[in-house]
PDB file of C-alpha atoms and ligand atoms in Angstrom:
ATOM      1  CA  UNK A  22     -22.107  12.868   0.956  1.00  0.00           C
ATOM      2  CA  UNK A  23     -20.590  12.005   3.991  1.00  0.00           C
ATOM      3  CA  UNK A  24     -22.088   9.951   6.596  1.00  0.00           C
ATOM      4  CA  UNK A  25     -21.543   8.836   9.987  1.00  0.00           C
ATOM      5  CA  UNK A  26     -22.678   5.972  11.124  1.00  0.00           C
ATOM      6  CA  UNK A  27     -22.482   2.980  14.151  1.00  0.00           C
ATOM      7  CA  UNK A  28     -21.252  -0.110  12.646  1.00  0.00           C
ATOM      8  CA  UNK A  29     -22.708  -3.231  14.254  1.00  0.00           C
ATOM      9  CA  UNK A  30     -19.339  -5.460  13.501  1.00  0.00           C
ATOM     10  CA  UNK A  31     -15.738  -3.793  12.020  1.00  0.00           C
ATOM     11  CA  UNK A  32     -14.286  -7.077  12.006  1.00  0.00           C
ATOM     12  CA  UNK A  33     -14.882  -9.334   8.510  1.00  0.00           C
ATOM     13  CA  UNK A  34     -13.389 -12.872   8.119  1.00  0.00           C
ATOM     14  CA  UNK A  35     -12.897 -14.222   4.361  1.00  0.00           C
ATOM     15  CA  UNK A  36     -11.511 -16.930   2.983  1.00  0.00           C
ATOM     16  CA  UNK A  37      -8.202 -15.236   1.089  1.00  0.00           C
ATOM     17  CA  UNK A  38      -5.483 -15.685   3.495  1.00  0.00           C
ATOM     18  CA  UNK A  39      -3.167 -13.327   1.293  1.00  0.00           C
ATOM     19  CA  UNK A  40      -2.207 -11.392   3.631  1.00  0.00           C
ATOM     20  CA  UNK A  41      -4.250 -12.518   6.325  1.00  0.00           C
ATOM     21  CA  UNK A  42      -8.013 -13.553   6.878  1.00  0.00           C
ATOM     22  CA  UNK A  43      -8.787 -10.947   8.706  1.00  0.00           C
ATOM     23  CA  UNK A  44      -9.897  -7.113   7.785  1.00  0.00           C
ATOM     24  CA  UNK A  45     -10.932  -3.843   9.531  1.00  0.00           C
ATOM     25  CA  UNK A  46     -12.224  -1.237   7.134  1.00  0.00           C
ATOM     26  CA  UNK A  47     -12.999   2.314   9.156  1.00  0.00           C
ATOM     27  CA  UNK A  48     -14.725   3.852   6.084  1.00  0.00           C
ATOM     28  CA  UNK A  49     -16.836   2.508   3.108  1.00  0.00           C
ATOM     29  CA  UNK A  50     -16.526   4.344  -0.417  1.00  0.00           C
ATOM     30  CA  UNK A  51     -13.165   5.421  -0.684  1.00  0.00           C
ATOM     31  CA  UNK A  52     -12.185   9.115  -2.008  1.00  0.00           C
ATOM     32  CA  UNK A  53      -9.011   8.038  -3.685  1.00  0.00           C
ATOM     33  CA  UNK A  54     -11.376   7.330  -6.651  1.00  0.00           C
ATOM     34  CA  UNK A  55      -8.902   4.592  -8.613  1.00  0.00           C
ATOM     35  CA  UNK A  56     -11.123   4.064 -11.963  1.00  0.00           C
ATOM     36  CA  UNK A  57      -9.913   0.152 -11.957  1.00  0.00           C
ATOM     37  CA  UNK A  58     -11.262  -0.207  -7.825  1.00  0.00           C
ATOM     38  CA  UNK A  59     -13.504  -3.202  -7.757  1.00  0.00           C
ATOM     39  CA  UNK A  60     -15.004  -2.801  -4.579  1.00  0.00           C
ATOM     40  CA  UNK A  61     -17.094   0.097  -6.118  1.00  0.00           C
ATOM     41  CA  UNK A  62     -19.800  -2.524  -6.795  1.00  0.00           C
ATOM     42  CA  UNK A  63     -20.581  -2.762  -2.997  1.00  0.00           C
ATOM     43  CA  UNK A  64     -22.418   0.317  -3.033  1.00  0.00           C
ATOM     44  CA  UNK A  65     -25.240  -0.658  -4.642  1.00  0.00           C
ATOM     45  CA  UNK A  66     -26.432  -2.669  -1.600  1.00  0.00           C
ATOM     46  CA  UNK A  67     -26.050  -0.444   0.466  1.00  0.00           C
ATOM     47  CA  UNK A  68     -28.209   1.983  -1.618  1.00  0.00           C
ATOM     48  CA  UNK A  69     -25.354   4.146  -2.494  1.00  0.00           C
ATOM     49  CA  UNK A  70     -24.794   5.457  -5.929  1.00  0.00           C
ATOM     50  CA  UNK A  71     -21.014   6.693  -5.809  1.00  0.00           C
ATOM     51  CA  UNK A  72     -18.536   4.532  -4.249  1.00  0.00           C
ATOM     52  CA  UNK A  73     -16.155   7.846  -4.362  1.00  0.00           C
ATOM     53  CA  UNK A  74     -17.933  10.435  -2.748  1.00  0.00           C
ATOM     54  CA  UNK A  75     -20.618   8.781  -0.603  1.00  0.00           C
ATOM     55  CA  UNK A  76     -18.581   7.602   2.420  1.00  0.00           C
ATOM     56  CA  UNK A  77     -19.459   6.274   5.307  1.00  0.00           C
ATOM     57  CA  UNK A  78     -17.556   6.555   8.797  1.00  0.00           C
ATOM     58  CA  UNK A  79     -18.114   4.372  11.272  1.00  0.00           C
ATOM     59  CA  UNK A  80     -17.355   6.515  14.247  1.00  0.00           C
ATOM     60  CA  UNK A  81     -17.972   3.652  16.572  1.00  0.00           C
ATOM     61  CA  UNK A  82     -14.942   1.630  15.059  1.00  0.00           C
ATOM     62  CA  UNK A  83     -12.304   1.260  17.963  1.00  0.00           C
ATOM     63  CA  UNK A  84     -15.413   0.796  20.624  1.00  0.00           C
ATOM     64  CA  UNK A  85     -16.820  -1.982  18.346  1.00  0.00           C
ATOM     65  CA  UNK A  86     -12.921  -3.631  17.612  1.00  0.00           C
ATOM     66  CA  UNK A  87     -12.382  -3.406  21.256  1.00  0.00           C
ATOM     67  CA  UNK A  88     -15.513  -5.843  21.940  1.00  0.00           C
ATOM     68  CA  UNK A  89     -14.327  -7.967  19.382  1.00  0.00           C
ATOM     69  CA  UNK A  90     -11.013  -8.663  20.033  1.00  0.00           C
ATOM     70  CA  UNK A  91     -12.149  -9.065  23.811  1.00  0.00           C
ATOM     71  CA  UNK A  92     -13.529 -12.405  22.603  1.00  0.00           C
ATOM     72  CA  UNK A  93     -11.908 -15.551  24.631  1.00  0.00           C
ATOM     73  CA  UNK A  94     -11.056 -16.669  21.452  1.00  0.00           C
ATOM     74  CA  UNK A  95      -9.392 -14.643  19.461  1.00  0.00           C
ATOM     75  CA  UNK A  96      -5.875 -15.735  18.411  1.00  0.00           C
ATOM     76  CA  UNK A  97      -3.894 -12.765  17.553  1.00  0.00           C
ATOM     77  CA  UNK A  98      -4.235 -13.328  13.800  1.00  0.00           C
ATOM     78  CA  UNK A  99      -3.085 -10.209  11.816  1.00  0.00           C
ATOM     79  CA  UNK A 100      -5.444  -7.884  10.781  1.00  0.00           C
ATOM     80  CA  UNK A 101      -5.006  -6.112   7.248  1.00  0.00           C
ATOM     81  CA  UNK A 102      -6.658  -2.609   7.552  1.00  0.00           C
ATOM     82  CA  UNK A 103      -8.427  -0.958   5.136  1.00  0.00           C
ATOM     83  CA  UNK A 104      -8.490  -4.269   3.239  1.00  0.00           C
ATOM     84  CA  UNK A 105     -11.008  -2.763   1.045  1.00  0.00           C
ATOM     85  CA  UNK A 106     -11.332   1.303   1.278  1.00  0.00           C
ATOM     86  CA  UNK A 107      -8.049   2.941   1.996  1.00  0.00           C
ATOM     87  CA  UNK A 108      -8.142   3.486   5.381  1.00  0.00           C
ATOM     88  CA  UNK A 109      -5.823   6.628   5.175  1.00  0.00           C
ATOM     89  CA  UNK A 110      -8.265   8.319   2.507  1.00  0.00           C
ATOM     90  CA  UNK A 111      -8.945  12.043   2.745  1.00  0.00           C
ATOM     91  CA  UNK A 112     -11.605  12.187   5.304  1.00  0.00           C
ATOM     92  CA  UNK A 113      -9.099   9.873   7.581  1.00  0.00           C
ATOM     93  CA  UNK A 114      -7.542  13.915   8.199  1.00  0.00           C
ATOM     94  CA  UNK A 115     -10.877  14.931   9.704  1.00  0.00           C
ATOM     95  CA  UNK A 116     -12.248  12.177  11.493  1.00  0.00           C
ATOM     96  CA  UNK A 117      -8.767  10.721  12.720  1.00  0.00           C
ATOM     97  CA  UNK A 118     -10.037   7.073  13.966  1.00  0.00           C
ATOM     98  CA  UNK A 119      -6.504   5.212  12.907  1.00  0.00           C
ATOM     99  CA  UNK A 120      -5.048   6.303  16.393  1.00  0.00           C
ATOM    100  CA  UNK A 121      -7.654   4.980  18.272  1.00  0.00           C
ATOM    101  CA  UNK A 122      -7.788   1.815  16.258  1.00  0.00           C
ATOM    102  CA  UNK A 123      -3.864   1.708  17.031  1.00  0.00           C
ATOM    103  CA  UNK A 124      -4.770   2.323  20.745  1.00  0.00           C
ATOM    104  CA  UNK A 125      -6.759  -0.860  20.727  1.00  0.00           C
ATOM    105  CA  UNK A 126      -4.291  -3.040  18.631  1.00  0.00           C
ATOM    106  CA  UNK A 127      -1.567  -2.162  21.251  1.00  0.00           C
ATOM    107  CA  UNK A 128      -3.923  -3.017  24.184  1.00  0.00           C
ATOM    108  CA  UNK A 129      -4.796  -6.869  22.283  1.00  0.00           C
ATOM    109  CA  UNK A 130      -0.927  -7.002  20.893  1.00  0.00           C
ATOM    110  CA  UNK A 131      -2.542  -8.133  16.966  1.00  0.00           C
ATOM    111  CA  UNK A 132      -0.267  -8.029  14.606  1.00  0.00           C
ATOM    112  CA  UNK A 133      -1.663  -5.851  11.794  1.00  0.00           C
ATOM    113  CA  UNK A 134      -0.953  -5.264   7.905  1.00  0.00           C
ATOM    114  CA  UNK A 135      -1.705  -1.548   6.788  1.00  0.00           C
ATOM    115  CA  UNK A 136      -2.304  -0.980   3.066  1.00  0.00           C
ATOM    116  CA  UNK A 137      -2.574   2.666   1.876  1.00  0.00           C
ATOM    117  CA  UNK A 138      -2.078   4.627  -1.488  1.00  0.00           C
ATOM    118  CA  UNK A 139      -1.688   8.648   0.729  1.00  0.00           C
ATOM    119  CA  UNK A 140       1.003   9.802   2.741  1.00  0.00           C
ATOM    120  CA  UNK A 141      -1.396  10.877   5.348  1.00  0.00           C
ATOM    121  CA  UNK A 142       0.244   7.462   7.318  1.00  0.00           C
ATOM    122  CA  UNK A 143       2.926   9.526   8.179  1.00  0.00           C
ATOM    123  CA  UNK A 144       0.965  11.638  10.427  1.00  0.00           C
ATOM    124  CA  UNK A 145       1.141   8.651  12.103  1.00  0.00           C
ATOM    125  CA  UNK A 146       4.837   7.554  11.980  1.00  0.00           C
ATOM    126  CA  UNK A 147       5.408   7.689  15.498  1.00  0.00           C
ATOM    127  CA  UNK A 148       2.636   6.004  17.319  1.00  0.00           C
ATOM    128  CA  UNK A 149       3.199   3.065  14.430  1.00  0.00           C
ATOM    129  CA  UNK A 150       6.888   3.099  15.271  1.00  0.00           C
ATOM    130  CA  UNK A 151       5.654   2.341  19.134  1.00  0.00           C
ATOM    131  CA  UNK A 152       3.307   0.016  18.481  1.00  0.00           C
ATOM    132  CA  UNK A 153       6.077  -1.868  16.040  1.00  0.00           C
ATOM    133  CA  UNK A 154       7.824  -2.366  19.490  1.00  0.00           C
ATOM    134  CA  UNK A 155       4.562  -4.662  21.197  1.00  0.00           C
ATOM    135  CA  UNK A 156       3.288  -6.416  18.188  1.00  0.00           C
ATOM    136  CA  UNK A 157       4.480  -7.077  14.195  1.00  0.00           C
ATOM    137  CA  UNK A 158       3.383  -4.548  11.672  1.00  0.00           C
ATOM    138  CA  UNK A 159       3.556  -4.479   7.584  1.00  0.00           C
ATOM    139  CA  UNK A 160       2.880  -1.600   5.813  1.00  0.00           C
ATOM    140  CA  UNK A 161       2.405  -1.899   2.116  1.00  0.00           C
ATOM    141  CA  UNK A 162       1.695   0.468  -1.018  1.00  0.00           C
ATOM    142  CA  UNK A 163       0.662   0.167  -4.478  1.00  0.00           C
ATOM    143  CA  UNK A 164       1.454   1.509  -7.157  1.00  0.00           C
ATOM    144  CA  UNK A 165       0.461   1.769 -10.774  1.00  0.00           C
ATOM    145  CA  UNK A 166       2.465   4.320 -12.582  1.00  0.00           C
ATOM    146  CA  UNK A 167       5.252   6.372 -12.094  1.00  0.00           C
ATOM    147  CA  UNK A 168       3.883   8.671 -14.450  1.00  0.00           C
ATOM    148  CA  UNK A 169       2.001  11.068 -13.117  1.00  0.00           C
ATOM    149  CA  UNK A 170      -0.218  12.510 -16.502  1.00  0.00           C
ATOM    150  CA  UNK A 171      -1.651   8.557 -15.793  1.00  0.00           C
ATOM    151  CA  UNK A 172      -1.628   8.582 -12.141  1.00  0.00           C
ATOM    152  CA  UNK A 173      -3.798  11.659 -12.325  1.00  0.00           C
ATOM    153  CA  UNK A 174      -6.616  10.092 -14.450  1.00  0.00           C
ATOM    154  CA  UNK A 175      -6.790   6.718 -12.349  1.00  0.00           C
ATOM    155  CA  UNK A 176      -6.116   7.804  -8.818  1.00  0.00           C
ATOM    156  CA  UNK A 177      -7.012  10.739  -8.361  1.00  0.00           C
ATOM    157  CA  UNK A 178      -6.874  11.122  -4.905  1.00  0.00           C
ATOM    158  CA  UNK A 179      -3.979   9.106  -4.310  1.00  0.00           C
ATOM    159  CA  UNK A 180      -0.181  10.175  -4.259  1.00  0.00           C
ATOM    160  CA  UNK A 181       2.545  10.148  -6.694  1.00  0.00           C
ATOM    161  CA  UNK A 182       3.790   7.175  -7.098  1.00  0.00           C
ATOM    162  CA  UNK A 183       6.664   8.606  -5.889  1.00  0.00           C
ATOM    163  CA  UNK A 184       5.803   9.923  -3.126  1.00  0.00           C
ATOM    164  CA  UNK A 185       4.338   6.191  -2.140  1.00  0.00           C
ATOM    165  CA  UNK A 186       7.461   4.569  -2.316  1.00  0.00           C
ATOM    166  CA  UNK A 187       9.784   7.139  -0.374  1.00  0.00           C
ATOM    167  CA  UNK A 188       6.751   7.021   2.378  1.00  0.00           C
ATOM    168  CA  UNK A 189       6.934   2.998   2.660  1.00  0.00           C
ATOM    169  CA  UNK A 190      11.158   3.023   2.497  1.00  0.00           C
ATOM    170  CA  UNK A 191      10.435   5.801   5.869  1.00  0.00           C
ATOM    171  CA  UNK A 192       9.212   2.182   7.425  1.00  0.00           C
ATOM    172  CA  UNK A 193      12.218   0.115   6.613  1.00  0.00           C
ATOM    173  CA  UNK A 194      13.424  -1.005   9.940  1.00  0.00           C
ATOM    174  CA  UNK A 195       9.717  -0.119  11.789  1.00  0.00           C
ATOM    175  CA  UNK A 196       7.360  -2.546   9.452  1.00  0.00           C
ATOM    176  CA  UNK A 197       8.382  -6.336  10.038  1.00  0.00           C
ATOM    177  CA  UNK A 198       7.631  -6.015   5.597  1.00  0.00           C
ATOM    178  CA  UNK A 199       8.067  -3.369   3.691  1.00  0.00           C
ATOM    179  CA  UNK A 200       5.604  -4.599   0.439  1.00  0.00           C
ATOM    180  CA  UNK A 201       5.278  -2.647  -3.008  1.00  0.00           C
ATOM    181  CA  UNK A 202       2.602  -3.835  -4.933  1.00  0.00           C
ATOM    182  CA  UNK A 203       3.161  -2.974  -8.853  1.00  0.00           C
ATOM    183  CA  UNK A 204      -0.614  -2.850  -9.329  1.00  0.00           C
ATOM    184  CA  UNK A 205      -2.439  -3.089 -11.083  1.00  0.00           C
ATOM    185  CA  UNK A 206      -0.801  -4.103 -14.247  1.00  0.00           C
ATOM    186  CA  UNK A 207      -2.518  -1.607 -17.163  1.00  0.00           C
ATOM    187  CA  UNK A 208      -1.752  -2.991 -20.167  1.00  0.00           C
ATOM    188  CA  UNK A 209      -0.608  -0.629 -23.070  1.00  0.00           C
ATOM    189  CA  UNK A 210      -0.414   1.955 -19.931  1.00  0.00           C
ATOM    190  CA  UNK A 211       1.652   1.404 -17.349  1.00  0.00           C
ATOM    191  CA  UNK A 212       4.201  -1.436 -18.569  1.00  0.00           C
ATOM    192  CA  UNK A 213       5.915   0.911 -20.767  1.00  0.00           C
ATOM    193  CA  UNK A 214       9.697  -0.389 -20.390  1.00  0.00           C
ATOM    194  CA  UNK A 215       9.880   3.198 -19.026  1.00  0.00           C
ATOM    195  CA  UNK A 216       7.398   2.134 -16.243  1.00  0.00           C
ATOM    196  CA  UNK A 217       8.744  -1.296 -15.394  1.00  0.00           C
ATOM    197  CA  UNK A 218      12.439  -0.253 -15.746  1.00  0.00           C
ATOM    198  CA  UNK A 219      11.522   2.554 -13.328  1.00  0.00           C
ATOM    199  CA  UNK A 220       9.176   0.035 -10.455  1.00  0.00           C
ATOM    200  CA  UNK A 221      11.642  -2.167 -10.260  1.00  0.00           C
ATOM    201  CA  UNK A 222      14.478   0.082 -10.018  1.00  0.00           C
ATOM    202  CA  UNK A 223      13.274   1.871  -6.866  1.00  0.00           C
ATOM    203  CA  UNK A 224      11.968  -0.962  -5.313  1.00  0.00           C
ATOM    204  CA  UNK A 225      15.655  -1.638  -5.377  1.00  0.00           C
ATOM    205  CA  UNK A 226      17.138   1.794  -4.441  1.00  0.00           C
ATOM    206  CA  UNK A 227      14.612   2.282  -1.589  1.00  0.00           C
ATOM    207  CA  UNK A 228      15.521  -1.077  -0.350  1.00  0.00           C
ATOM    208  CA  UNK A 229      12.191  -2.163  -0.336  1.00  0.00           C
ATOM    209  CA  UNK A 230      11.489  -5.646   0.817  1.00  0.00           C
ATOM    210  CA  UNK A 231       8.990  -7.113  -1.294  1.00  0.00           C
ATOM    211  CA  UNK A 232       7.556  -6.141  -4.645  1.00  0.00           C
ATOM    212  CA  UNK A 233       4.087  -8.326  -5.736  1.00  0.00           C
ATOM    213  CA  UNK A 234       2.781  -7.701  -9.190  1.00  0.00           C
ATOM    214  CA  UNK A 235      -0.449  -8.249 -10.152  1.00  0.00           C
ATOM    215  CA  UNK A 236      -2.739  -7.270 -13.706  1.00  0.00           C
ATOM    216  CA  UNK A 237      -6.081  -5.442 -13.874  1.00  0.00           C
ATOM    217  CA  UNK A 238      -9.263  -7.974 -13.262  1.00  0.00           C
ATOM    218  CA  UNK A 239     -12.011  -6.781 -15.037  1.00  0.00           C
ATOM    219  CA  UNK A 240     -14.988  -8.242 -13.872  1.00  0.00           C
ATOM    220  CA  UNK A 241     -18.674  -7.483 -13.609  1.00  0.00           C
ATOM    221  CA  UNK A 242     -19.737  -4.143 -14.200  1.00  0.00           C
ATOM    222  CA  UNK A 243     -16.268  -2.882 -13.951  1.00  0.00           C
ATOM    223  CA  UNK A 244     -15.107  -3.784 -17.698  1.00  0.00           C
ATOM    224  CA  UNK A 245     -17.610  -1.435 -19.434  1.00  0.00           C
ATOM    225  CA  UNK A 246     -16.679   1.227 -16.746  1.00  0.00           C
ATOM    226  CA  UNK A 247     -12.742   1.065 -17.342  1.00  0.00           C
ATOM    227  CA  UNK A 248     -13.057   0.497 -20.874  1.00  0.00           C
ATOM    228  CA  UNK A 249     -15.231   4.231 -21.010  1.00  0.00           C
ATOM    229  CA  UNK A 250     -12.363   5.919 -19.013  1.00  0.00           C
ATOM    230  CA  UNK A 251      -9.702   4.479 -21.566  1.00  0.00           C
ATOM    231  CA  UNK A 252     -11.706   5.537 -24.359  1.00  0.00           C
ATOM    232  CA  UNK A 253     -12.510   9.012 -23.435  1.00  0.00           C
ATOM    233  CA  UNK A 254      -8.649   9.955 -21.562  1.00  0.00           C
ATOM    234  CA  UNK A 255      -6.554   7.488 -23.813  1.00  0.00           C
ATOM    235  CA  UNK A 256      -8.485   7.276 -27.087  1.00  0.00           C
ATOM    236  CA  UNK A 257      -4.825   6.068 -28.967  1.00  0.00           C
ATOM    237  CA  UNK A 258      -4.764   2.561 -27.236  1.00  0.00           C
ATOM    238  CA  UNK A 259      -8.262   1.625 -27.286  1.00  0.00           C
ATOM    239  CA  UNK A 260      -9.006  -0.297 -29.779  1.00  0.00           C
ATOM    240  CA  UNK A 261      -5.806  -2.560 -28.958  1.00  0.00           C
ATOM    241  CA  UNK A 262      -6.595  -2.353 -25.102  1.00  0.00           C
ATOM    242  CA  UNK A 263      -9.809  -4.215 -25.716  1.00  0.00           C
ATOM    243  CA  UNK A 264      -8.205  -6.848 -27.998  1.00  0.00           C
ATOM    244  CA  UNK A 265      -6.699  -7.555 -24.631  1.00  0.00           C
ATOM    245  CA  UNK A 266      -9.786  -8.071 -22.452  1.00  0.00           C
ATOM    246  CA  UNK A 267     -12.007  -9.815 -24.277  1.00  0.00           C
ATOM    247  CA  UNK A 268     -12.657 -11.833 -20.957  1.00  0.00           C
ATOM    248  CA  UNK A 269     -12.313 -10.475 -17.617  1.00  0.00           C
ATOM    249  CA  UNK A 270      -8.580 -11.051 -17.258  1.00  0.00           C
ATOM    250  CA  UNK A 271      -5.577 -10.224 -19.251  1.00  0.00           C
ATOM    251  CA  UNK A 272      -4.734 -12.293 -22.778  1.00  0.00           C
ATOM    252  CA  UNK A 273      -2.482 -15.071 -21.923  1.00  0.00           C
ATOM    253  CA  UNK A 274       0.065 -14.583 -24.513  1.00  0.00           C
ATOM    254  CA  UNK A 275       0.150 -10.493 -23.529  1.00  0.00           C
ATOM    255  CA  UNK A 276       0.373 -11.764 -20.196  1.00  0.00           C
ATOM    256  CA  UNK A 277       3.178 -14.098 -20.621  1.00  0.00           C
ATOM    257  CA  UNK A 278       5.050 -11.449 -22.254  1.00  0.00           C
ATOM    258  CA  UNK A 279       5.352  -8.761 -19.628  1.00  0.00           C
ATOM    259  CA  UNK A 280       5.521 -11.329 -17.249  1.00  0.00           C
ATOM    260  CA  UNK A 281       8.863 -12.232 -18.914  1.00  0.00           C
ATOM    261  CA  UNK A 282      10.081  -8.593 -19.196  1.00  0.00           C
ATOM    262  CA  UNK A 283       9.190  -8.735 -15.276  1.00  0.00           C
ATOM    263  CA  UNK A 284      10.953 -11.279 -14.554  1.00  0.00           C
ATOM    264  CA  UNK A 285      14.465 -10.433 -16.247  1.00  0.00           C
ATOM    265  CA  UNK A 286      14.651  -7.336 -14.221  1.00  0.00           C
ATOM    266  CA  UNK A 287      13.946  -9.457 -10.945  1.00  0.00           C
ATOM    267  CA  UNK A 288      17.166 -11.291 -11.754  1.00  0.00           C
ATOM    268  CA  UNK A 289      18.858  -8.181 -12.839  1.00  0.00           C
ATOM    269  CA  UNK A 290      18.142  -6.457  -9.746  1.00  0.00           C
ATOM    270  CA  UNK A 291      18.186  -9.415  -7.853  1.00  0.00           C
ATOM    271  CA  UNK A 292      14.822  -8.604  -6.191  1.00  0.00           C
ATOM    272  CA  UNK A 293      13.376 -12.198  -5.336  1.00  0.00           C
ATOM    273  CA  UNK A 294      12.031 -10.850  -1.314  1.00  0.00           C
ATOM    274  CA  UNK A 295       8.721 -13.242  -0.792  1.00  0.00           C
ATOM    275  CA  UNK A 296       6.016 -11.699   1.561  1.00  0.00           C
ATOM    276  CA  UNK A 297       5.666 -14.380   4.600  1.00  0.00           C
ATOM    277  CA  UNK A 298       2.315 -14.182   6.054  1.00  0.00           C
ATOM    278  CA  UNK A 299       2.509 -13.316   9.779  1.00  0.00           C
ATOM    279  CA  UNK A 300       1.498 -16.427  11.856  1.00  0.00           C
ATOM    280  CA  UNK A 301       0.008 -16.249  15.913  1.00  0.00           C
ATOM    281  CA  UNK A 302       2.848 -18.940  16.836  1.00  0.00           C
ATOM    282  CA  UNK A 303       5.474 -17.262  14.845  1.00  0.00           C
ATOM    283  CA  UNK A 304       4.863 -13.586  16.524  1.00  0.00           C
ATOM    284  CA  UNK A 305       5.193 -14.822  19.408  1.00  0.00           C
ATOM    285  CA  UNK A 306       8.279 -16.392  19.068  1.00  0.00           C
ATOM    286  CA  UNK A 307       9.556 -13.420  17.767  1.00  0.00           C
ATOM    287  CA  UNK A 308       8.412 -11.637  21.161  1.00  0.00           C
ATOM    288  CA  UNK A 309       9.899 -13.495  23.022  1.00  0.00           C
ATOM    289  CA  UNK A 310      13.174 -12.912  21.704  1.00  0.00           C
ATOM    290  CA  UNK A 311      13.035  -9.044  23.034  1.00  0.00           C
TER     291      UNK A 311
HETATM  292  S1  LIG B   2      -7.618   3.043  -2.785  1.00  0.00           S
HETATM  293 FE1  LIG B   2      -8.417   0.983  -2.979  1.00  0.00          FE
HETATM  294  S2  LIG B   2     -10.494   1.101  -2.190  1.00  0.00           S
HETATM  295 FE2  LIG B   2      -9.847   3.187  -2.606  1.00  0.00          FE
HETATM  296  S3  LIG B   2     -10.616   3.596  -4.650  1.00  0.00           S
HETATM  297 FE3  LIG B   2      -8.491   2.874  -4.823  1.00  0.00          FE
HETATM  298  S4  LIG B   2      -8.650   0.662  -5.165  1.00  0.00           S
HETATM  299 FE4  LIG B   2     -10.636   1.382  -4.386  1.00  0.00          FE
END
């Protein structure tokens, strides 16, 4: 079901300043369908049953971000869209509110951070190249699994992992960052040396600037969910897999152990780039330097 809808407020302030406080999500449900996505739990207040097919678009979005940002006191802080639904998800093709919403960034010069597993951002290479020029933009990725047998069972409406990373190196030079996030970490699924050797590796060749990692959280509702998709598509690791959660995050000493393997191929790639949170003050030193 797809449903359109006026949103009262687009803007939502929390308290994790990583990458910014600040988010702007155009949809809600998200049709890339990741089986690990813990935001699917917000549908059930809204009365929704599935998080990845009954979306709702809030048509009104650039009106309503327009208001907002109009406010006397709004600083310029960046603003991470699609913070928690992909905001270049299939119906983006149809509905096509990301120009608009670039439209009003432009106009209010707010630095933003765009996060997206589909290519469909290209579409909209150029007007993010122009609005590069008036404000700071990041553009991050993430990505699983190179392997696309895997990819195919846990996002399925995302793209190839592949396909991720040559989009984000096509904003080297354009995006202020460039960030890869290896994520999440499946244990027993995607950090196969094969997988890890092969992250890292690009994140080199494509001369991307950052690469976070981060391991599946299974929390709430989630765990039983995720551990019925492992069981049914990857019956052989199971039984191990859930030696491995027996909380809601990863075993320590698993943990500690691809977080070593990690961290040799940092140094042998010498890939140590840091993201640096965009600051008001900061941006506009940089502006002024044009
Ligand atoms: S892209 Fe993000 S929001 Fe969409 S299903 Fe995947 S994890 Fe959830």
């Amino acid at each position: 079901m797809i449903k359109e809808i006026q949103s009262k407020r687009v803007l939502t302030y929390h308290e994790d300043s990583f990458p910014t406080n600040w988010d702007l999500n155009p949809y809600r449900g998200c049709t890339i369908g990741c089986k690990y996505c813990f935001a699917q739990y917000s549908h059930k207040y809204l009365g929704l049953n599935d998080f990845f097919k009954d979306i709702l678009v809030k048509t009104n979005v650039s009106e309503r971000l327009e208001i907002e940002l109009k406010r006397k006191n709004w600083k310029r802080e960046t603003i991470k869209i699609g913070g928690t639904t992909d905001l270049y998800q299939h119906v983006e093709k149809k509905y096509e509110l990301l120009p608009k919403i670039y439209d009003v960034i432009k106009k209010y010069k707010t630095p933003i951070f765009i996060q997206t597993k589909s290519t469909l951002i290209l579409r909209d290479f150029e007007i993010i190249k122009e609005l590069s020029k008036i404000t700071t933009v990041d553009v991050a990725t993430s990505i699983s699994s190179f392997d696309e047998s895997i990819r195919k069972v846990i996002e399925p409406g995302a793209s190839s992992g592949l396909e991720r990373i040559e989009m984000l190196a096509k904003f080297k030079g354009i995006a202020r960052n460039t960030v890869l996030g290896f994520m999440p970490i499946i244990p027993l699924l995607s950090d196969s040396d094969k997988n890890l050797e092969t992250t890292f590796r690009l994140t080199k060749e494509y001369n991307i600037d950052t690469i976070v990692t981060s391991f599946l959280f299974l929390r709430g509702d989630l765990k039983p969910k995720f551990l019925n998709i492992i069981k049914s598509n990857f019956p052989e690791i199971y039984t191990d897999f859930s030696k491995l959660y027996i909380h809601s995050t990863i075993d320590s000493a698993y943990y500690n152990y691809v977080n070593l393997k990690m961290r040799r191929l940092r140094e042998k790639l010498n890939l140590f780039g840091t993201y640096a949170a965009n600051s008001p003050i900061a941006h506009e030193n940089q502006l002024s330097l044009f």
